[in-house]
Amino acid sequence: MMKDDTGKISRRLLPLFVVLCLFMVLPIVWNLIKLQLIDGAEWRSKAKNSTIVRRKVEAQRGTIYSSDGKILATSLPVYDIIIDFGREQVNKKDKYDDSLKTSSGKEYYRWIISKETFKRCLPALCDSMAKLFPEKPYEYYYDFFTRERNRKNRYCYVKRNVSYYQKNRMQTFPMLMVDTVLLTKKQKKNFKPKFCRAVICKTRDIRINPYGNMARHTIGFLRKSNDTSESYNGLEGFYDNYLRGQQGFRWERKLARKEGENMWIPMESSDQKRAVDGMDIISTIDTRLQDLATNSLYKCVSENQADYGCVILMEVETGYVRAISSLQYIDSVRGYAEINNQACVNSYEPGSTFKTVTNMVLLENDKCDTAMTVPTGEKYYSEEATAKNPNPKGVKIKDSHSDGSTGSTTMKHAFEISSNVGTCYPVWQNYRDNRKEYRDKLISVLPMQRLGLDLALQEPTPYMHSDLSQPIDFLNLCYGYVSRFTALQMLTFYNAIANKGKMVKPLFCSEIRQGSESVKKMEPIVIKDKICSDKTLAILNDMLIGVVENGSAKRRLSRTPYGIAGKTGTSQINYTQRDNAEMRYCASFAGYFPAENPQYSCIVVIFNPKQGLNYGGELAAPVFKDLADRVCGTILNMELKIPKEKTVRPPYVKKGNAKEICMAFEYLGMKYRKSDTVGNPQWLDAEQDTNGNAIYHTYNVPNGVVPNCKGMTAKDAVFMLERMGLKVSIEGRGKVVSQSLQQNRPYKRGDRIKLILRPEAPALPQLEQNSETSKNETKQ
């Protein structure tokens, strides 16, 4: 009976048990279905974002090289070394240094760098830091680390901008390095120095210029604008698309937390992009010439206390700029430095260098010739009288070097001496009634548009006054006023003269490379195929050479073996001021060399010198010559045509050591004669034949008497006399011309003899015509 009741109860409870199970399982199944099908995508995305991250991969920025293979700008990794002086939370079962009671219970903490390690390693760390970075003493580092430790600073910068070499050194410093005290013998054997877990080493790239401030605004650097945006200038900015490369990305997965930090490893995935390193730029700058240009310009502006100066050296045929320097005065402490690219962005009134443009227009349009007679000194130019203006007021033009007198000379000579009056006269005679035509002719030969340089900068547009109705403006334009150009724009014109009339664009980059492969080569860009006829170019070239040989640049630039052609320029900066302000000047020189076969053009501009020298021939020309001498002496390897004497005289030796005399003649490749056939004599003496040639014969030193030392060098005379026992004193330099003890006089050992030396060579004794020795002359 009992068994049946038990079975009935079990059958009654079974449905209840099944219902209870379904009640518990169904929510689980539902949540699984919801998790997989409904919310699955969302949760998978969250899981992926927490363990898999897409990170950017920065490209390595390209390097800028000079034309001679030097690095002008490159990217290098630097490191910021950070140390954690704080504490970390640990379990109670772990070793801990301190505990803190909270509402949830006690929390246990441990110093990341233990107290024992900090106390033991601090002196050695401070000593190592002071030796590696001597700008701060030992005491500074000791106080610094102690203070940051007391503050429990968890992000303490030990040193910023550390180089790779310095980082490796710091990995061996006590406290920063893994503490070897805790290592086993086996671990110590294979141990390599590395940072301990308390050190954070951040890596980033910085842009460096190995040559410092040299051509810095041409090479370029990163600038910050007022709106915190950043951009490069110079070559860095213009070729930024090539230099910066292409940024990549990759997926990284969180592996585990190791020593309190998340560890991320790259994942292999098709959805990734490799970073492409930037291309390299080969600039046109030659570091040898750039250094010389900067030093020569610095000497000029500093000695003359100029506000600023610039110099540009350009290759005639290609337009490659080989050197460009701009130095500006900052203050009495910092002196001069390149704080802007004045040669490309600062425009000025060129002054007399513009007279070359004026003469080109006159010659090209057959308005004059070089033999034409023009006035110099002072002259009044006035309009013709009209009914409205019966007495027109004349404009007085005066030459800067004039003493007030007037005279006439040829147009060529007026150009050579830079006469304002002589330049204005033919222009006034030919174009005073059609001034617009004259202005248009000037524009046709000049670069009147921006050059479009391959530099990121604000280049001004060349300016020329358009309203020439006033005679003063019309005449001022003839010799370089009421117009403005940058130094590079004016050099582009002179370079066209040197390049047989072809005007090319100045270039600062010659090639773009990807590794060892050439991506793009910069060919010369022609602005104008021909600025004037070959006939006009030949005449102008002769006139520009005349400026150097006979004119305003003669004192500084003449007598060079390779030849220079160019024009001086001096303009007044504040000539429009009517008050008694002190006049300021701008001195310049523009030209090219070698004069007969131009390879390089150059311009030098010195702005507002304050030491008395104001003219281009005195200020700018020496800087030009420094560069020209270096280029012709080293870069072009020219065979200079240095005049030589018609006859080359053999070195004079009256009497001396036979071996040394023979060696000297053999080294010089010259023949000499001996009058006897003695095998190897120790001393030789010389006589002179009727043709003036020296003939050597054996000189036997006499025994017991004083020898004749006249004509000997001090070295040979002293050697001979001291071997005989005499005490010798010398006065003067050169050869022996007299001696205190007469020759052939008996002497005693220890006697004193004084030799008088002079650089003039005494005459050789004449060899008699009938001497028997002449029959035995032999050539060697």
JSON list of C-alpha atoms in Angstrom, two decimals, residues 36-230:
[
{"chain": "A", "resi": 36, "resn": "GLN", "atom": "CA", "xyz": [23.43, 35.84, -30.50]},
{"chain": "A", "resi": 37, "resn": "LEU", "atom": "CA", "xyz": [20.77, 37.02, -32.89]},
{"chain": "A", "resi": 38, "resn": "ILE", "atom": "CA", "xyz": [19.37, 40.31, -31.65]},
{"chain": "A", "resi": 39, "resn": "ASP", "atom": "CA", "xyz": [22.17, 42.03, -29.73]},
{"chain": "A", "resi": 40, "resn": "GLY", "atom": "CA", "xyz": [25.02, 39.91, -31.09]},
{"chain": "A", "resi": 41, "resn": "ALA", "atom": "CA", "xyz": [26.47, 42.50, -33.47]},
{"chain": "A", "resi": 42, "resn": "GLU", "atom": "CA", "xyz": [26.51, 45.16, -30.79]},
{"chain": "A", "resi": 43, "resn": "TRP", "atom": "CA", "xyz": [28.22, 42.98, -28.22]},
{"chain": "A", "resi": 44, "resn": "ARG", "atom": "CA", "xyz": [30.71, 41.64, -30.71]},
{"chain": "A", "resi": 45, "resn": "SER", "atom": "CA", "xyz": [31.61, 45.23, -31.61]},
{"chain": "A", "resi": 46, "resn": "LYS", "atom": "CA", "xyz": [32.05, 46.13, -27.95]},
{"chain": "A", "resi": 47, "resn": "ALA", "atom": "CA", "xyz": [34.22, 43.09, -27.36]},
{"chain": "A", "resi": 48, "resn": "LYS", "atom": "CA", "xyz": [36.29, 43.87, -30.37]},
{"chain": "A", "resi": 49, "resn": "ASN", "atom": "CA", "xyz": [36.75, 47.50, -29.33]},
{"chain": "A", "resi": 50, "resn": "SER", "atom": "CA", "xyz": [37.91, 46.50, -25.90]},
{"chain": "A", "resi": 51, "resn": "THR", "atom": "CA", "xyz": [40.44, 43.95, -27.10]},
{"chain": "A", "resi": 52, "resn": "ILE", "atom": "CA", "xyz": [41.18, 44.96, -30.71]},
{"chain": "A", "resi": 53, "resn": "VAL", "atom": "CA", "xyz": [42.09, 48.53, -31.64]},
{"chain": "A", "resi": 54, "resn": "ARG", "atom": "CA", "xyz": [42.83, 50.13, -34.98]},
{"chain": "A", "resi": 55, "resn": "ARG", "atom": "CA", "xyz": [45.93, 52.26, -34.56]},
{"chain": "A", "resi": 56, "resn": "LYS", "atom": "CA", "xyz": [47.62, 54.77, -36.89]},
{"chain": "A", "resi": 57, "resn": "VAL", "atom": "CA", "xyz": [51.10, 54.03, -38.18]},
{"chain": "A", "resi": 58, "resn": "GLU", "atom": "CA", "xyz": [53.04, 57.21, -38.88]},
{"chain": "A", "resi": 59, "resn": "ALA", "atom": "CA", "xyz": [55.29, 57.35, -41.95]},
{"chain": "A", "resi": 60, "resn": "GLN", "atom": "CA", "xyz": [58.94, 58.33, -41.69]},
{"chain": "A", "resi": 61, "resn": "ARG", "atom": "CA", "xyz": [59.38, 61.86, -43.11]},
{"chain": "A", "resi": 62, "resn": "GLY", "atom": "CA", "xyz": [61.84, 62.11, -45.98]},
{"chain": "A", "resi": 63, "resn": "THR", "atom": "CA", "xyz": [65.29, 63.68, -45.75]},
{"chain": "A", "resi": 64, "resn": "ILE", "atom": "CA", "xyz": [66.46, 66.85, -47.49]},
{"chain": "A", "resi": 65, "resn": "TYR", "atom": "CA", "xyz": [69.98, 66.59, -48.92]},
{"chain": "A", "resi": 66, "resn": "SER", "atom": "CA", "xyz": [72.33, 69.22, -50.32]},
{"chain": "A", "resi": 67, "resn": "SER", "atom": "CA", "xyz": [73.69, 68.98, -53.85]},
{"chain": "A", "resi": 68, "resn": "ASP", "atom": "CA", "xyz": [77.01, 67.74, -52.41]},
{"chain": "A", "resi": 69, "resn": "GLY", "atom": "CA", "xyz": [75.36, 64.93, -50.45]},
{"chain": "A", "resi": 70, "resn": "LYS", "atom": "CA", "xyz": [75.12, 66.49, -46.98]},
{"chain": "A", "resi": 71, "resn": "ILE", "atom": "CA", "xyz": [71.99, 66.15, -44.83]},
{"chain": "A", "resi": 72, "resn": "LEU", "atom": "CA", "xyz": [70.19, 69.48, -44.44]},
{"chain": "A", "resi": 73, "resn": "ALA", "atom": "CA", "xyz": [67.07, 68.23, -42.64]},
{"chain": "A", "resi": 74, "resn": "THR", "atom": "CA", "xyz": [66.10, 64.79, -41.35]},
{"chain": "A", "resi": 75, "resn": "SER", "atom": "CA", "xyz": [63.89, 63.08, -38.78]},
{"chain": "A", "resi": 76, "resn": "LEU", "atom": "CA", "xyz": [65.41, 61.38, -35.76]},
{"chain": "A", "resi": 77, "resn": "PRO", "atom": "CA", "xyz": [63.69, 59.49, -32.94]},
{"chain": "A", "resi": 78, "resn": "VAL", "atom": "CA", "xyz": [63.90, 61.04, -29.50]},
{"chain": "A", "resi": 79, "resn": "TYR", "atom": "CA", "xyz": [62.72, 59.67, -26.21]},
{"chain": "A", "resi": 80, "resn": "ASP", "atom": "CA", "xyz": [60.98, 61.03, -23.15]},
{"chain": "A", "resi": 81, "resn": "ILE", "atom": "CA", "xyz": [61.99, 59.09, -20.04]},
{"chain": "A", "resi": 82, "resn": "ILE", "atom": "CA", "xyz": [59.29, 59.03, -17.36]},
{"chain": "A", "resi": 83, "resn": "ILE", "atom": "CA", "xyz": [59.41, 57.32, -13.97]},
{"chain": "A", "resi": 84, "resn": "ASP", "atom": "CA", "xyz": [56.57, 56.23, -11.69]},
{"chain": "A", "resi": 85, "resn": "PHE", "atom": "CA", "xyz": [57.25, 57.26, -8.10]},
{"chain": "A", "resi": 86, "resn": "GLY", "atom": "CA", "xyz": [53.79, 56.20, -6.91]},
{"chain": "A", "resi": 87, "resn": "ARG", "atom": "CA", "xyz": [52.25, 53.12, -5.27]},
{"chain": "A", "resi": 88, "resn": "GLU", "atom": "CA", "xyz": [50.10, 50.31, -6.60]},
{"chain": "A", "resi": 89, "resn": "GLN", "atom": "CA", "xyz": [47.30, 48.37, -4.92]},
{"chain": "A", "resi": 90, "resn": "VAL", "atom": "CA", "xyz": [48.01, 44.72, -4.07]},
{"chain": "A", "resi": 91, "resn": "ASN", "atom": "CA", "xyz": [46.30, 41.83, -2.35]},
{"chain": "A", "resi": 92, "resn": "LYS", "atom": "CA", "xyz": [46.73, 41.28, 1.35]},
{"chain": "A", "resi": 93, "resn": "LYS", "atom": "CA", "xyz": [48.59, 38.05, 0.74]},
{"chain": "A", "resi": 94, "resn": "ASP", "atom": "CA", "xyz": [51.22, 39.93, -1.27]},
{"chain": "A", "resi": 95, "resn": "LYS", "atom": "CA", "xyz": [53.98, 41.93, 0.32]},
{"chain": "A", "resi": 96, "resn": "TYR", "atom": "CA", "xyz": [52.78, 45.46, 0.98]},
{"chain": "A", "resi": 97, "resn": "ASP", "atom": "CA", "xyz": [54.20, 48.64, 2.47]},
{"chain": "A", "resi": 98, "resn": "ASP", "atom": "CA", "xyz": [51.08, 50.43, 3.62]},
{"chain": "A", "resi": 99, "resn": "SER", "atom": "CA", "xyz": [47.35, 49.93, 4.16]},
{"chain": "A", "resi": 100, "resn": "LEU", "atom": "CA", "xyz": [44.38, 52.24, 4.01]},
{"chain": "A", "resi": 101, "resn": "LYS", "atom": "CA", "xyz": [41.05, 51.71, 5.75]},
{"chain": "A", "resi": 102, "resn": "THR", "atom": "CA", "xyz": [38.06, 52.40, 3.53]},
{"chain": "A", "resi": 103, "resn": "SER", "atom": "CA", "xyz": [34.30, 51.94, 3.81]},
{"chain": "A", "resi": 104, "resn": "SER", "atom": "CA", "xyz": [34.57, 48.63, 1.97]},
{"chain": "A", "resi": 105, "resn": "GLY", "atom": "CA", "xyz": [37.42, 47.43, 4.11]},
{"chain": "A", "resi": 106, "resn": "LYS", "atom": "CA", "xyz": [41.18, 47.69, 4.04]},
{"chain": "A", "resi": 107, "resn": "GLU", "atom": "CA", "xyz": [43.22, 48.33, 0.85]},
{"chain": "A", "resi": 108, "resn": "TYR", "atom": "CA", "xyz": [46.87, 47.41, 0.65]},
{"chain": "A", "resi": 109, "resn": "TYR", "atom": "CA", "xyz": [49.54, 49.33, -1.30]},
{"chain": "A", "resi": 110, "resn": "ARG", "atom": "CA", "xyz": [53.12, 48.77, -2.31]},
{"chain": "A", "resi": 111, "resn": "TRP", "atom": "CA", "xyz": [55.73, 51.22, -3.66]},
{"chain": "A", "resi": 112, "resn": "ILE", "atom": "CA", "xyz": [56.56, 50.52, -7.31]},
{"chain": "A", "resi": 113, "resn": "ILE", "atom": "CA", "xyz": [60.14, 51.40, -6.42]},
{"chain": "A", "resi": 114, "resn": "SER", "atom": "CA", "xyz": [60.74, 50.04, -2.98]},
{"chain": "A", "resi": 115, "resn": "LYS", "atom": "CA", "xyz": [62.05, 52.24, -0.20]},
{"chain": "A", "resi": 116, "resn": "GLU", "atom": "CA", "xyz": [65.25, 50.20, 0.03]},
{"chain": "A", "resi": 117, "resn": "THR", "atom": "CA", "xyz": [65.92, 50.43, -3.71]},
{"chain": "A", "resi": 118, "resn": "PHE", "atom": "CA", "xyz": [65.24, 54.18, -3.79]},
{"chain": "A", "resi": 119, "resn": "LYS", "atom": "CA", "xyz": [67.54, 54.89, -0.86]},
{"chain": "A", "resi": 120, "resn": "ARG", "atom": "CA", "xyz": [70.30, 52.65, -2.17]},
{"chain": "A", "resi": 121, "resn": "CYS", "atom": "CA", "xyz": [70.24, 53.81, -5.81]},
{"chain": "A", "resi": 122, "resn": "LEU", "atom": "CA", "xyz": [69.48, 57.53, -5.47]},
{"chain": "A", "resi": 123, "resn": "PRO", "atom": "CA", "xyz": [73.10, 58.78, -5.05]},
{"chain": "A", "resi": 124, "resn": "ALA", "atom": "CA", "xyz": [74.37, 56.68, -7.96]},
{"chain": "A", "resi": 125, "resn": "LEU", "atom": "CA", "xyz": [71.45, 57.78, -10.19]},
{"chain": "A", "resi": 126, "resn": "CYS", "atom": "CA", "xyz": [72.09, 61.47, -9.47]},
{"chain": "A", "resi": 127, "resn": "ASP", "atom": "CA", "xyz": [75.79, 61.08, -10.17]},
{"chain": "A", "resi": 128, "resn": "SER", "atom": "CA", "xyz": [75.12, 59.33, -13.49]},
{"chain": "A", "resi": 129, "resn": "MET", "atom": "CA", "xyz": [72.57, 61.95, -14.54]},
{"chain": "A", "resi": 130, "resn": "ALA", "atom": "CA", "xyz": [74.95, 64.81, -13.73]},
{"chain": "A", "resi": 131, "resn": "LYS", "atom": "CA", "xyz": [77.69, 63.23, -15.87]},
{"chain": "A", "resi": 132, "resn": "LEU", "atom": "CA", "xyz": [75.45, 62.46, -18.84]},
{"chain": "A", "resi": 133, "resn": "PHE", "atom": "CA", "xyz": [73.61, 65.81, -18.64]},
{"chain": "A", "resi": 134, "resn": "PRO", "atom": "CA", "xyz": [76.17, 68.21, -17.12]},
{"chain": "A", "resi": 135, "resn": "GLU", "atom": "CA", "xyz": [73.93, 71.26, -17.52]},
{"chain": "A", "resi": 136, "resn": "LYS", "atom": "CA", "xyz": [72.44, 70.38, -14.09]},
{"chain": "A", "resi": 137, "resn": "PRO", "atom": "CA", "xyz": [74.56, 69.47, -11.00]},
{"chain": "A", "resi": 138, "resn": "TYR", "atom": "CA", "xyz": [74.31, 66.46, -8.74]},
{"chain": "A", "resi": 139, "resn": "GLU", "atom": "CA", "xyz": [72.46, 68.44, -6.04]},
{"chain": "A", "resi": 140, "resn": "TYR", "atom": "CA", "xyz": [69.71, 69.43, -8.46]},
{"chain": "A", "resi": 141, "resn": "TYR", "atom": "CA", "xyz": [68.92, 65.83, -9.39]},
{"chain": "A", "resi": 142, "resn": "TYR", "atom": "CA", "xyz": [69.06, 64.72, -5.75]},
{"chain": "A", "resi": 143, "resn": "ASP", "atom": "CA", "xyz": [66.54, 67.36, -4.64]},
{"chain": "A", "resi": 144, "resn": "PHE", "atom": "CA", "xyz": [64.37, 66.79, -7.72]},
{"chain": "A", "resi": 145, "resn": "PHE", "atom": "CA", "xyz": [63.99, 63.02, -7.28]},
{"chain": "A", "resi": 146, "resn": "THR", "atom": "CA", "xyz": [63.49, 63.30, -3.52]},
{"chain": "A", "resi": 147, "resn": "ARG", "atom": "CA", "xyz": [60.75, 65.90, -3.94]},
{"chain": "A", "resi": 148, "resn": "GLU", "atom": "CA", "xyz": [58.90, 63.94, -6.64]},
{"chain": "A", "resi": 149, "resn": "ARG", "atom": "CA", "xyz": [59.13, 60.77, -4.54]},
{"chain": "A", "resi": 150, "resn": "ASN", "atom": "CA", "xyz": [57.56, 62.55, -1.56]},
{"chain": "A", "resi": 151, "resn": "ARG", "atom": "CA", "xyz": [54.78, 63.80, -3.84]},
{"chain": "A", "resi": 152, "resn": "LYS", "atom": "CA", "xyz": [54.14, 60.24, -5.05]},
{"chain": "A", "resi": 153, "resn": "ASN", "atom": "CA", "xyz": [54.33, 61.55, -8.62]},
{"chain": "A", "resi": 154, "resn": "ARG", "atom": "CA", "xyz": [53.26, 58.73, -10.93]},
{"chain": "A", "resi": 155, "resn": "TYR", "atom": "CA", "xyz": [54.33, 60.56, -14.10]},
{"chain": "A", "resi": 156, "resn": "CYS", "atom": "CA", "xyz": [57.65, 62.23, -13.36]},
{"chain": "A", "resi": 157, "resn": "TYR", "atom": "CA", "xyz": [59.68, 63.33, -16.41]},
{"chain": "A", "resi": 158, "resn": "VAL", "atom": "CA", "xyz": [63.28, 62.33, -15.81]},
{"chain": "A", "resi": 159, "resn": "LYS", "atom": "CA", "xyz": [64.48, 63.81, -19.13]},
{"chain": "A", "resi": 160, "resn": "ARG", "atom": "CA", "xyz": [62.85, 64.93, -22.38]},
{"chain": "A", "resi": 161, "resn": "ASN", "atom": "CA", "xyz": [64.22, 64.75, -25.94]},
{"chain": "A", "resi": 162, "resn": "VAL", "atom": "CA", "xyz": [66.77, 62.06, -25.12]},
{"chain": "A", "resi": 163, "resn": "SER", "atom": "CA", "xyz": [68.79, 60.69, -28.05]},
{"chain": "A", "resi": 164, "resn": "TYR", "atom": "CA", "xyz": [69.11, 57.00, -28.85]},
{"chain": "A", "resi": 165, "resn": "TYR", "atom": "CA", "xyz": [72.63, 56.92, -27.42]},
{"chain": "A", "resi": 166, "resn": "GLN", "atom": "CA", "xyz": [71.54, 58.69, -24.24]},
{"chain": "A", "resi": 167, "resn": "LYS", "atom": "CA", "xyz": [68.56, 56.37, -23.86]},
{"chain": "A", "resi": 168, "resn": "ASN", "atom": "CA", "xyz": [70.83, 53.32, -24.02]},
{"chain": "A", "resi": 169, "resn": "ARG", "atom": "CA", "xyz": [73.08, 54.88, -21.40]},
{"chain": "A", "resi": 170, "resn": "MET", "atom": "CA", "xyz": [70.13, 55.62, -19.12]},
{"chain": "A", "resi": 171, "resn": "GLN", "atom": "CA", "xyz": [69.04, 51.96, -19.34]},
{"chain": "A", "resi": 172, "resn": "THR", "atom": "CA", "xyz": [72.15, 51.14, -17.28]},
{"chain": "A", "resi": 173, "resn": "PHE", "atom": "CA", "xyz": [71.51, 53.74, -14.56]},
{"chain": "A", "resi": 174, "resn": "PRO", "atom": "CA", "xyz": [70.66, 52.50, -11.06]},
{"chain": "A", "resi": 175, "resn": "MET", "atom": "CA", "xyz": [66.96, 52.70, -10.19]},
{"chain": "A", "resi": 176, "resn": "LEU", "atom": "CA", "xyz": [66.04, 53.12, -13.87]},
{"chain": "A", "resi": 177, "resn": "MET", "atom": "CA", "xyz": [67.47, 49.71, -14.77]},
{"chain": "A", "resi": 178, "resn": "VAL", "atom": "CA", "xyz": [66.00, 46.42, -13.68]},
{"chain": "A", "resi": 179, "resn": "ASP", "atom": "CA", "xyz": [67.45, 45.75, -10.21]},
{"chain": "A", "resi": 180, "resn": "THR", "atom": "CA", "xyz": [69.96, 42.92, -10.61]},
{"chain": "A", "resi": 181, "resn": "VAL", "atom": "CA", "xyz": [69.92, 42.28, -6.85]},
{"chain": "A", "resi": 182, "resn": "LEU", "atom": "CA", "xyz": [66.70, 40.34, -7.29]},
{"chain": "A", "resi": 183, "resn": "LEU", "atom": "CA", "xyz": [68.00, 38.20, -10.18]},
{"chain": "A", "resi": 184, "resn": "THR", "atom": "CA", "xyz": [69.37, 34.69, -9.94]},
{"chain": "A", "resi": 185, "resn": "LYS", "atom": "CA", "xyz": [72.89, 33.81, -11.08]},
{"chain": "A", "resi": 186, "resn": "LYS", "atom": "CA", "xyz": [71.53, 32.32, -14.30]},
{"chain": "A", "resi": 187, "resn": "GLN", "atom": "CA", "xyz": [69.45, 35.40, -14.98]},
{"chain": "A", "resi": 188, "resn": "LYS", "atom": "CA", "xyz": [72.42, 37.68, -14.31]},
{"chain": "A", "resi": 189, "resn": "LYS", "atom": "CA", "xyz": [74.54, 35.73, -16.78]},
{"chain": "A", "resi": 190, "resn": "ASN", "atom": "CA", "xyz": [72.19, 36.40, -19.71]},
{"chain": "A", "resi": 191, "resn": "PHE", "atom": "CA", "xyz": [71.01, 39.78, -18.46]},
{"chain": "A", "resi": 192, "resn": "LYS", "atom": "CA", "xyz": [70.94, 42.76, -20.85]},
{"chain": "A", "resi": 193, "resn": "PRO", "atom": "CA", "xyz": [70.36, 46.23, -19.38]},
{"chain": "A", "resi": 194, "resn": "LYS", "atom": "CA", "xyz": [66.78, 47.43, -19.76]},
{"chain": "A", "resi": 195, "resn": "PHE", "atom": "CA", "xyz": [64.41, 49.79, -18.03]},
{"chain": "A", "resi": 196, "resn": "CYS", "atom": "CA", "xyz": [62.56, 48.54, -14.99]},
{"chain": "A", "resi": 197, "resn": "ARG", "atom": "CA", "xyz": [58.78, 48.46, -14.95]},
{"chain": "A", "resi": 198, "resn": "ALA", "atom": "CA", "xyz": [58.62, 51.83, -13.16]},
{"chain": "A", "resi": 199, "resn": "VAL", "atom": "CA", "xyz": [60.07, 53.58, -16.23]},
{"chain": "A", "resi": 200, "resn": "ILE", "atom": "CA", "xyz": [57.96, 54.65, -19.21]},
{"chain": "A", "resi": 201, "resn": "CYS", "atom": "CA", "xyz": [59.90, 55.38, -22.41]},
{"chain": "A", "resi": 202, "resn": "LYS", "atom": "CA", "xyz": [57.95, 57.40, -24.99]},
{"chain": "A", "resi": 203, "resn": "THR", "atom": "CA", "xyz": [59.26, 57.58, -28.54]},
{"chain": "A", "resi": 204, "resn": "ARG", "atom": "CA", "xyz": [58.59, 60.35, -31.08]},
{"chain": "A", "resi": 205, "resn": "ASP", "atom": "CA", "xyz": [60.29, 61.84, -34.12]},
{"chain": "A", "resi": 206, "resn": "ILE", "atom": "CA", "xyz": [61.71, 65.35, -34.29]},
{"chain": "A", "resi": 207, "resn": "ARG", "atom": "CA", "xyz": [63.02, 67.27, -37.29]},
{"chain": "A", "resi": 208, "resn": "ILE", "atom": "CA", "xyz": [66.64, 68.37, -36.99]},
{"chain": "A", "resi": 209, "resn": "ASN", "atom": "CA", "xyz": [68.91, 70.58, -39.10]},
{"chain": "A", "resi": 210, "resn": "PRO", "atom": "CA", "xyz": [72.52, 69.41, -38.75]},
{"chain": "A", "resi": 211, "resn": "TYR", "atom": "CA", "xyz": [73.81, 72.77, -40.06]},
{"chain": "A", "resi": 212, "resn": "GLY", "atom": "CA", "xyz": [71.80, 74.77, -37.55]},
{"chain": "A", "resi": 213, "resn": "ASN", "atom": "CA", "xyz": [70.57, 78.17, -38.74]},
{"chain": "A", "resi": 214, "resn": "MET", "atom": "CA", "xyz": [72.34, 77.98, -42.11]},
{"chain": "A", "resi": 215, "resn": "ALA", "atom": "CA", "xyz": [69.75, 78.57, -44.90]},
{"chain": "A", "resi": 216, "resn": "ARG", "atom": "CA", "xyz": [67.09, 77.66, -42.35]},
{"chain": "A", "resi": 217, "resn": "HIS", "atom": "CA", "xyz": [64.27, 79.58, -44.00]},
{"chain": "A", "resi": 218, "resn": "THR", "atom": "CA", "xyz": [65.14, 78.09, -47.38]},
{"chain": "A", "resi": 219, "resn": "ILE", "atom": "CA", "xyz": [65.22, 74.52, -46.06]},
{"chain": "A", "resi": 220, "resn": "GLY", "atom": "CA", "xyz": [62.15, 75.15, -43.92]},
{"chain": "A", "resi": 221, "resn": "PHE", "atom": "CA", "xyz": [60.80, 74.23, -40.50]},
{"chain": "A", "resi": 222, "resn": "LEU", "atom": "CA", "xyz": [57.48, 73.68, -38.72]},
{"chain": "A", "resi": 223, "resn": "ARG", "atom": "CA", "xyz": [55.66, 76.90, -37.87]},
{"chain": "A", "resi": 224, "resn": "LYS", "atom": "CA", "xyz": [52.72, 77.41, -35.51]},
{"chain": "A", "resi": 225, "resn": "SER", "atom": "CA", "xyz": [50.03, 79.90, -36.50]},
{"chain": "A", "resi": 226, "resn": "ASN", "atom": "CA", "xyz": [47.89, 81.95, -34.16]},
{"chain": "A", "resi": 227, "resn": "ASP", "atom": "CA", "xyz": [45.07, 79.43, -34.48]},
{"chain": "A", "resi": 228, "resn": "THR", "atom": "CA", "xyz": [47.44, 76.68, -33.25]},
{"chain": "A", "resi": 229, "resn": "SER", "atom": "CA", "xyz": [47.58, 75.16, -36.74]},
{"chain": "A", "resi": 230, "resn": "GLU", "atom": "CA", "xyz": [50.97, 73.95, -37.92]}
]
